[in-house]
Short mmCIF file of C-alpha atoms and ligand atoms in Angstrom, two decimals:
data_model
loop_
_atom_site.label_atom_id
_atom_site.label_comp_id
_atom_site.label_asym_id
_atom_site.label_seq_id
_atom_site.Cartn_x
_atom_site.Cartn_y
_atom_site.Cartn_z
CA UNK A 1 109.76 129.89 88.70
CA UNK A 2 107.86 126.93 87.84
CA UNK A 3 107.49 123.40 88.88
CA UNK A 4 107.20 120.49 86.38
CA UNK A 5 106.10 117.39 87.78
CA UNK A 6 106.54 114.85 85.75
CA UNK A 7 105.42 111.63 88.31
CA UNK A 8 102.53 109.23 88.36
CA UNK A 9 99.37 108.69 89.14
CA UNK A 10 98.47 105.88 91.36
CA UNK A 11 95.12 104.88 92.50
CA UNK A 12 95.95 103.41 96.03
CA UNK A 13 94.07 100.37 97.50
CA UNK A 14 94.86 100.03 100.30
CA UNK A 15 94.12 97.65 102.69
CA UNK A 16 94.77 98.30 106.45
CA UNK A 17 95.17 94.95 108.55
CA UNK A 18 96.71 94.24 111.80
CA UNK A 19 100.24 92.60 110.99
CA UNK A 20 101.63 92.18 107.23
CA UNK A 21 100.73 89.11 105.40
CA UNK A 22 103.18 86.80 105.38
CA UNK A 23 103.75 83.36 103.06
CA UNK A 24 101.39 81.29 102.89
CA UNK A 25 99.08 82.90 105.16
CA UNK A 26 95.91 84.70 104.11
CA UNK A 27 94.69 86.85 106.35
CA UNK A 28 91.09 89.37 106.69
CA UNK A 29 91.06 92.98 106.55
CA UNK A 30 89.89 95.10 108.54
CA UNK A 31 88.54 97.91 106.32
CA UNK A 32 89.64 99.07 102.78
CA UNK A 33 89.52 101.93 100.41
CA UNK A 34 90.76 103.38 97.58
CA UNK A 35 91.95 105.93 97.53
CA UNK A 36 94.46 109.13 95.19
CA UNK A 37 98.64 108.35 95.19
CA UNK A 38 101.16 107.91 93.25
CA UNK A 39 104.52 109.85 94.01
CA UNK A 40 104.27 112.26 91.79
CA UNK A 41 100.50 113.23 92.87
CA UNK A 42 101.08 113.35 96.20
CA UNK A 43 104.07 114.92 95.41
CA UNK A 44 102.35 118.02 93.65
CA UNK A 45 99.85 118.23 95.39
CA UNK A 46 101.63 118.98 98.65
CA UNK A 47 103.83 122.04 96.29
CA UNK A 48 100.67 123.36 96.00
CA UNK A 49 99.28 123.23 99.62
CA UNK A 50 102.56 125.08 100.37
CA UNK A 51 102.01 127.38 97.68
CA UNK A 52 103.97 127.03 94.82
CA UNK A 53 103.32 127.28 90.57
CA UNK A 54 103.24 123.83 90.15
CA UNK A 55 102.26 121.52 86.25
CA UNK A 56 101.57 117.24 86.60
CA UNK A 57 102.70 115.93 83.21
CA UNK A 58 102.22 112.24 83.32
CA UNK A 59 99.68 109.46 82.30
CA UNK A 60 96.94 108.17 82.91
CA UNK A 61 93.58 106.07 81.72
CA UNK A 62 90.73 106.16 81.45
CA UNK A 63 89.79 104.84 85.02
CA UNK A 64 91.42 108.60 85.67
CA UNK A 65 89.71 110.87 86.64
CA UNK A 66 89.31 111.07 90.33
CA UNK A 67 93.58 112.17 89.92
CA UNK A 68 92.85 114.21 87.41
CA UNK A 69 89.78 115.79 89.89
CA UNK A 70 91.89 115.55 92.97
CA UNK A 71 94.90 117.65 90.75
CA UNK A 72 92.47 120.50 89.85
CA UNK A 73 91.72 120.56 93.47
CA UNK A 74 94.78 122.27 94.78
CA UNK A 75 94.86 123.85 91.94
CA UNK A 76 97.83 121.96 90.26
CA UNK A 77 97.61 123.33 86.37
CA UNK A 78 97.22 119.53 84.27
CA UNK A 79 97.17 120.47 80.81
CA UNK A 80 100.11 118.61 80.04
CA UNK A 81 98.38 114.76 81.29
CA UNK A 82 97.70 113.13 79.21
CA UNK A 83 94.89 109.34 78.13
CA UNK A 84 96.90 105.68 77.25
CA UNK A 85 95.41 102.88 76.55
CA UNK A 86 96.26 101.05 79.58
CA UNK A 87 94.22 102.01 82.87
CA UNK A 88 96.22 104.86 85.66
CA UNK A 89 98.55 103.05 86.90
CA UNK A 90 98.14 101.68 91.18
CA UNK A 91 99.34 100.65 94.12
CA UNK A 92 97.74 97.84 96.63
CA UNK A 93 99.37 99.24 99.40
CA UNK A 94 98.66 97.35 103.19
CA UNK A 95 99.06 99.72 106.12
CA UNK A 96 99.21 98.16 109.56
CA UNK A 97 98.15 98.60 113.23
CA UNK A 98 101.48 100.80 113.78
CA UNK A 99 100.55 102.60 110.73
CA UNK A 100 103.48 101.36 109.05
CA UNK A 101 103.05 100.20 105.54
CA UNK A 102 104.29 98.23 102.04
CA UNK A 103 103.90 98.89 99.15
CA UNK A 104 103.37 97.54 95.69
CA UNK A 105 103.65 98.82 93.03
CA UNK A 106 101.37 98.85 89.11
CA UNK A 107 102.77 100.91 86.54
CA UNK A 108 99.88 101.03 83.66
CA UNK A 109 99.13 104.79 82.48
CA UNK A 110 102.46 105.34 83.89
CA UNK A 111 105.06 103.34 81.90
CA UNK A 112 103.10 104.92 78.68
CA UNK A 113 105.65 108.21 79.47
CA UNK A 114 107.00 108.15 76.00
CA UNK A 115 109.66 109.83 74.56
CA UNK A 116 107.58 112.58 72.17
CA UNK A 117 105.65 113.36 74.70
CA UNK A 118 108.50 114.53 76.86
CA UNK A 119 110.13 116.59 74.48
CA UNK A 120 106.61 117.95 73.92
CA UNK A 121 105.32 119.27 77.14
CA UNK A 122 109.68 120.31 78.23
CA UNK A 123 109.23 121.92 75.37
CA UNK A 124 107.69 125.14 77.38
CA UNK A 125 110.28 124.95 80.01
CA UNK A 126 112.79 126.51 80.00
CA UNK A 127 116.28 127.36 82.32
CA UNK A 128 113.75 129.50 84.91
CA UNK A 129 112.42 126.62 85.70
CA UNK A 130 112.08 123.76 87.38
CA UNK A 131 112.03 119.37 86.81
CA UNK A 132 110.60 117.08 89.64
CA UNK A 133 111.08 113.89 88.50
CA UNK A 134 110.50 110.95 91.01
CA UNK A 135 110.65 106.80 89.64
CA UNK A 136 108.01 105.84 89.27
CA UNK A 137 107.48 106.69 85.45
CA UNK A 138 109.13 105.07 82.16
CA UNK A 139 111.99 107.50 80.71
CA UNK A 140 113.22 109.16 83.57
CA UNK A 141 117.19 109.19 82.22
CA UNK A 142 115.92 110.66 79.36
CA UNK A 143 113.26 113.25 81.53
CA UNK A 144 117.17 114.29 83.62
CA UNK A 145 118.95 114.38 80.00
CA UNK A 146 116.55 116.05 78.33
CA UNK A 147 115.68 118.70 81.11
CA UNK A 148 119.09 119.45 81.26
CA UNK A 149 119.34 120.89 77.52
CA UNK A 150 116.96 122.96 78.74
CA UNK A 151 118.82 123.88 81.17
CA UNK A 152 116.29 123.45 84.41
CA UNK A 153 117.21 122.70 87.55
CA UNK A 154 116.77 118.34 88.51
CA UNK A 155 115.05 117.65 90.64
CA UNK A 156 115.40 113.51 91.53
CA UNK A 157 113.38 111.49 94.65
CA UNK A 158 115.23 108.49 93.09
CA UNK A 159 112.39 106.11 94.83
CA UNK A 160 111.38 103.36 94.45
CA UNK A 161 114.91 103.02 94.04
CA UNK A 162 115.97 100.74 91.20
CA UNK A 163 119.11 98.94 89.84
CA UNK A 164 118.03 101.00 86.42
CA UNK A 165 118.69 103.95 88.79
CA UNK A 166 122.55 104.00 88.04
CA UNK A 167 122.51 103.91 84.38
CA UNK A 168 121.10 107.59 84.70
CA UNK A 169 122.67 110.28 84.20
CA UNK A 170 122.32 111.45 87.67
CA UNK A 171 125.42 113.75 87.45
CA UNK A 172 123.21 116.02 86.34
CA UNK A 173 120.63 116.23 89.04
CA UNK A 174 120.87 119.64 90.69
CA UNK A 175 118.85 118.23 94.31
CA UNK A 176 118.01 115.00 95.85
CA UNK A 177 115.13 114.38 98.20
CA UNK A 178 116.07 110.50 99.47
CA UNK A 179 115.06 108.69 102.99
CA UNK A 180 117.80 105.94 104.61
CA UNK A 181 117.00 103.44 102.04
CA UNK A 182 117.54 105.64 98.86
CA UNK A 183 120.23 106.88 100.00
CA UNK A 184 122.20 103.84 102.08
CA UNK A 185 121.97 102.42 97.81
CA UNK A 186 123.19 106.07 95.89
CA UNK A 187 125.76 106.25 97.79
CA UNK A 188 127.02 102.66 97.34
CA UNK A 189 128.30 102.03 101.28
CA UNK A 190 127.28 99.49 103.35
CA UNK A 191 125.73 101.78 106.08
CA UNK A 192 122.92 102.69 107.84
CA UNK A 193 125.03 105.09 109.45
CA UNK A 194 123.28 108.42 107.60
CA UNK A 195 126.56 110.58 108.47
CA UNK A 196 128.62 107.66 105.39
CA UNK A 197 125.96 108.13 103.72
CA UNK A 198 126.20 111.78 103.37
CA UNK A 199 129.70 111.71 102.54
CA UNK A 200 129.80 108.15 100.61
CA UNK A 201 126.53 110.55 98.46
CA UNK A 202 128.82 113.60 98.29
CA UNK A 203 131.86 111.81 96.26
CA UNK A 204 129.78 110.50 94.58
CA UNK A 205 127.62 113.74 93.95
CA UNK A 206 129.52 116.89 93.84
CA UNK A 207 127.23 118.57 92.62
CA UNK A 208 124.42 118.12 93.73
CA UNK A 209 122.81 119.58 97.64
CA UNK A 210 120.77 116.71 99.28
CA UNK A 211 117.46 116.49 102.22
CA UNK A 212 118.17 112.86 103.56
CA UNK A 213 114.91 112.24 105.86
CA UNK A 214 115.00 109.45 108.33
CA UNK A 215 111.33 109.25 109.89
CA UNK A 216 111.08 109.32 113.12
CA UNK A 217 115.70 110.63 113.45
CA UNK A 218 115.04 113.77 111.34
CA UNK A 219 115.87 114.77 108.60
CA UNK A 220 119.02 116.82 107.15
CA UNK A 221 120.52 119.16 103.97
CA UNK A 222 123.41 118.86 102.58
CA UNK A 223 126.28 119.84 100.58
CA UNK A 224 129.74 120.34 99.10
CA UNK A 225 130.13 123.89 102.05
CA UNK A 226 126.71 122.55 105.09
CA UNK A 227 125.37 121.40 106.70
CA UNK A 228 121.35 121.14 107.90
CA UNK A 229 119.92 119.09 110.42
CA UNK A 230 115.97 119.35 111.69
CA UNK A 231 114.16 116.87 114.14
CA UNK A 232 111.29 115.50 113.23
CA UNK A 233 108.07 115.81 115.40
CA UNK A 234 106.91 113.01 117.33
CA UNK A 235 102.83 111.86 116.74
CA UNK A 236 100.88 108.84 117.06
CA UNK A 237 101.66 107.29 113.31
CA UNK A 238 98.28 106.53 111.18
CA UNK A 239 99.34 106.20 108.08
CA UNK A 240 103.12 106.11 106.86
CA UNK A 241 102.22 106.28 103.20
CA UNK A 242 103.02 109.72 101.56
CA UNK A 243 104.76 110.91 104.32
CA UNK A 244 107.98 111.53 102.80
CA UNK A 245 106.21 112.97 99.36
CA UNK A 246 103.77 115.35 101.47
CA UNK A 247 108.07 116.11 102.57
CA UNK A 248 109.33 117.00 99.47
CA UNK A 249 107.04 119.31 98.82
CA UNK A 250 107.03 121.62 101.55
CA UNK A 251 110.70 120.71 101.61
CA UNK A 252 110.48 122.20 97.60
CA UNK A 253 107.82 124.55 98.35
CA UNK A 254 110.04 126.54 100.75
CA UNK A 255 113.45 126.11 97.94
CA UNK A 256 111.27 128.00 94.61
CA UNK A 257 110.36 131.25 96.91
CA UNK A 258 113.83 131.91 98.69
CA UNK A 259 112.83 130.65 101.73
CA UNK A 260 115.65 129.52 104.30
CA UNK A 261 116.88 126.10 104.56
CA UNK A 262 116.16 125.90 108.29
CA UNK A 263 112.73 127.16 107.99
CA UNK A 264 112.38 124.86 104.71
CA UNK A 265 113.40 122.25 106.31
CA UNK A 266 110.73 122.93 109.58
CA UNK A 267 107.73 123.86 107.73
CA UNK A 268 108.21 120.71 105.22
CA UNK A 269 108.63 117.80 108.87
CA UNK A 270 105.79 119.66 110.19
CA UNK A 271 103.70 118.76 107.09
CA UNK A 272 105.47 114.84 107.15
CA UNK A 273 104.32 115.03 110.74
CA UNK A 274 100.81 115.94 110.54
CA UNK A 275 100.11 113.34 107.32
CA UNK A 276 101.89 110.50 109.50
CA UNK A 277 98.75 111.53 112.20
CA UNK A 278 96.04 110.82 108.66
CA UNK A 279 94.89 108.81 106.98
CA UNK A 280 95.83 107.89 102.90
CA UNK A 281 98.72 109.40 101.12
CA UNK A 282 97.31 112.84 99.42
CA UNK A 283 94.50 112.82 101.74
CA UNK A 284 96.16 113.16 104.54
CA UNK A 285 98.12 116.06 103.09
CA UNK A 286 97.64 119.00 105.25
CA UNK A 287 97.74 122.88 104.49
CA UNK A 288 100.12 125.63 105.26
CA UNK A 289 98.24 127.21 106.90
CA UNK A 290 97.43 124.45 109.06
CA UNK A 291 100.64 123.81 109.67
CA UNK A 292 102.07 127.28 110.62
CA UNK A 293 99.69 127.90 112.78
CA UNK A 294 101.21 124.34 114.43
CA UNK A 295 104.83 126.14 114.25
CA UNK A 296 104.09 129.49 115.51
CA UNK A 297 102.08 128.16 118.59
CA UNK A 298 105.70 125.97 119.56
CA UNK A 299 107.86 129.22 118.20
CA UNK A 300 106.08 130.95 121.26
CA UNK A 301 106.56 128.27 123.78
CA UNK A 302 110.02 128.84 123.36
O1 RIB B 401 104.61 107.27 98.65
C1 RIB B 401 103.34 107.05 98.86
C2 RIB B 401 103.14 106.24 97.02
O2 RIB B 401 104.18 105.05 96.84
C3 RIB B 401 102.01 105.57 97.31
O3 RIB B 401 100.30 106.96 96.59
C4 RIB B 401 101.39 104.58 96.47
O4 RIB B 401 100.56 105.49 95.27
C5 RIB B 401 103.06 104.56 95.32
O5 RIB B 401 103.10 105.13 94.33
#
């Protein structure tokens, strides 16, 4: 099975701060870095690091060389990438003392993913293949519709959430990977309780399976028949940026490799914990070997 990730590519402008800047306040950052990111790109790298065969499609500007290079370095196939006349997408990210972030994205070239381009890319994929989408590019709804017409398995990470999401044909989605903010929004339930979100999601999308990540409170896989819980591994948080993307990539790689859900969740959880303990988004994603070594050690200690 080939995985097509039609997703965003961003240049992350990361400001290390004591606390998030408040209205009317000016603060000085302690450090500044520009690194590769974008939920799409991060998830492609996580998939590749977890051993999956992944094709990344999306749009970049003339300034996007570093984005192509990092994908190539990790053996992600980049033949479908297109150049737009706009600059590459970017994200302004504050990371505070506790390693938490807040993020503003600026679409740039990510907003130039057009219907004809989607048709051209999808022409090379079939019902044997899977498409992964996030919500940082244009025409996600069109991509869902066309991928379904081709019989592809559809995975959606509905991040970031916005009102447009409700207009997408989400009844065609096979897997959702979401965090509690996205889970609450899509479930339509005014609740912070995961159990109620899960019920709401199953009612709204009975055709789908879900992964709901809850940060330090673990993650659930659930579908109409079963529910599997995975604890999270506790680490000292340096930078949480990209941890969710790491989880998504590792989980999906396990799924396409035919590994058990329990096993895929466990690797994803360990990979995300390692990502949280490091700076940056894409650069913080660990290798499968490292993840396995730590998990094997845990097995021996049990
Ligand atoms: O999920 C983290 C990512 O969100 C960052 O890399 C940033 O580019 C935004 O897309």
